[in-house]
Amino acid sequence: MPHLVRPLKLHVLRVPILAAIALVLFGAASRAEATSLVPMDVAELSDQAELVFTGTAVRTTVRLSKDGSAPYTFVTFAVNDVLKGWTMERQIALRFTGGETENGAVSLDGMPQFEQGETYLLFVQGNGSLFCPVLGWWQGQFRFGRQGGS
């Protein structure tokens, strides 16, 4: 009887181990193809935002988390006008999950992208604690510029 118990234990352990290996292999080979968000209008963005400001993107840097496991992209904006909330700073750095390092790139679909020198209206919530500090991800980002003579 002890011989039957021993193979049974190996068989019981083999299934979870194989399942874990399969999950890791298939999880590494696939990636999230879309980000689902609840649609928000400007009134909802305004109500829920902690900070609303216009600013010009002046710098982008990528740093690894303290444990080195995840990259974060920090986009620094020169603040033009604060429309909601409060800040004494003339520059604000927003932290976004993901970024490109020498080990590869981590990107999330729907994550706002910024061009240095461009001006944006941003609705911000949870900077430093959420994957994306721009409320509604791409929904809380408006790029704008002034036309000559305006």
Coordinates of C-alpha atoms in Angstrom, one line a residue, residues 29-128:
A29 CA 3.9 34.5 -25.1
S30 CA 0.7 36.5 -25.0
R31 CA 0.0 40.1 -24.1
A32 CA -3.1 42.2 -23.4
E33 CA -4.4 43.5 -26.7
A34 CA -6.7 46.1 -25.4
T35 CA -7.6 48.2 -22.4
S36 CA -11.3 48.5 -21.6
L37 CA -12.4 51.8 -20.0
V38 CA -15.7 53.3 -19.1
P39 CA -16.3 56.2 -21.5
M40 CA -16.1 59.6 -19.7
D41 CA -17.2 63.0 -20.9
V42 CA -15.5 66.3 -19.9
A43 CA -17.9 66.9 -17.0
E44 CA -17.1 63.5 -15.5
L45 CA -13.4 64.0 -16.0
S46 CA -13.6 67.4 -14.3
D47 CA -15.6 66.1 -11.4
Q48 CA -13.3 63.1 -10.7
A49 CA -9.9 64.7 -11.3
E50 CA -7.7 65.8 -8.4
L51 CA -5.8 68.2 -10.6
V52 CA -6.6 69.7 -14.0
F53 CA -3.8 71.7 -15.7
T54 CA -2.4 72.8 -19.0
G55 CA 1.3 72.1 -19.5
T56 CA 4.0 71.6 -22.0
A57 CA 5.9 68.2 -22.0
V58 CA 9.5 69.1 -21.4
R59 CA 11.2 65.8 -20.5
T60 CA 10.6 62.0 -20.5
T61 CA 12.7 59.6 -18.4
V62 CA 12.3 55.9 -17.8
R63 CA 13.3 54.4 -14.4
L64 CA 13.0 50.9 -13.0
S65 CA 10.9 50.3 -9.8
K66 CA 12.9 50.0 -6.6
D67 CA 13.0 46.2 -6.9
G68 CA 13.9 46.4 -10.6
S69 CA 10.9 44.5 -11.8
A70 CA 8.9 47.1 -13.6
P71 CA 9.8 50.2 -15.7
Y72 CA 8.0 53.5 -15.1
T73 CA 8.0 56.4 -17.5
F74 CA 8.1 59.9 -15.9
V75 CA 6.8 62.7 -18.1
T76 CA 7.7 66.2 -16.8
F77 CA 5.4 69.1 -17.7
A78 CA 6.0 72.8 -17.4
V79 CA 2.8 74.0 -15.8
N80 CA 1.0 76.8 -17.7
D81 CA -2.3 77.0 -15.8
V82 CA -3.9 75.1 -13.0
L83 CA -7.6 74.8 -13.6
K84 CA -8.5 72.5 -10.6
G85 CA -6.5 71.5 -7.6
W86 CA -3.4 73.0 -6.2
T87 CA 0.3 73.0 -6.8
M88 CA 3.1 75.4 -6.0
E89 CA 5.4 73.6 -8.5
R90 CA 6.1 75.1 -11.9
Q91 CA 6.9 71.6 -13.2
I92 CA 5.0 68.4 -12.5
A93 CA 6.3 64.8 -13.2
L94 CA 3.6 62.2 -13.9
R95 CA 4.4 58.5 -13.5
F96 CA 3.1 56.1 -16.0
T97 CA 3.6 52.3 -15.8
G98 CA 5.7 50.9 -18.6
G99 CA 8.5 52.2 -20.7
E100 CA 11.5 51.1 -22.8
T101 CA 14.7 49.9 -21.1
E102 CA 17.8 48.0 -22.4
N103 CA 15.9 44.8 -21.4
G104 CA 13.0 45.5 -23.7
A105 CA 9.7 47.5 -23.7
V106 CA 6.6 47.3 -21.6
S107 CA 3.6 49.1 -23.1
L108 CA -0.1 49.2 -22.2
D109 CA -2.7 49.8 -24.9
G110 CA -4.5 53.1 -24.3
M111 CA -1.7 54.6 -22.3
P112 CA -1.4 58.3 -23.2
Q113 CA 1.7 59.3 -25.3
F114 CA 3.3 62.7 -25.1
E115 CA 5.6 64.6 -27.5
Q116 CA 8.2 66.9 -26.1
G117 CA 7.4 70.5 -26.7
E118 CA 3.7 69.9 -27.2
T119 CA 1.0 71.4 -24.9
Y120 CA -1.7 69.4 -23.2
L121 CA -4.8 69.8 -21.1
L122 CA -4.6 67.0 -18.5
F123 CA -7.1 65.6 -16.0
V124 CA -5.0 63.9 -13.3
Q125 CA -5.8 61.5 -10.5
G126 CA -3.7 59.2 -8.4
N127 CA -0.2 60.2 -9.7
G128 CA 2.3 57.7 -8.3

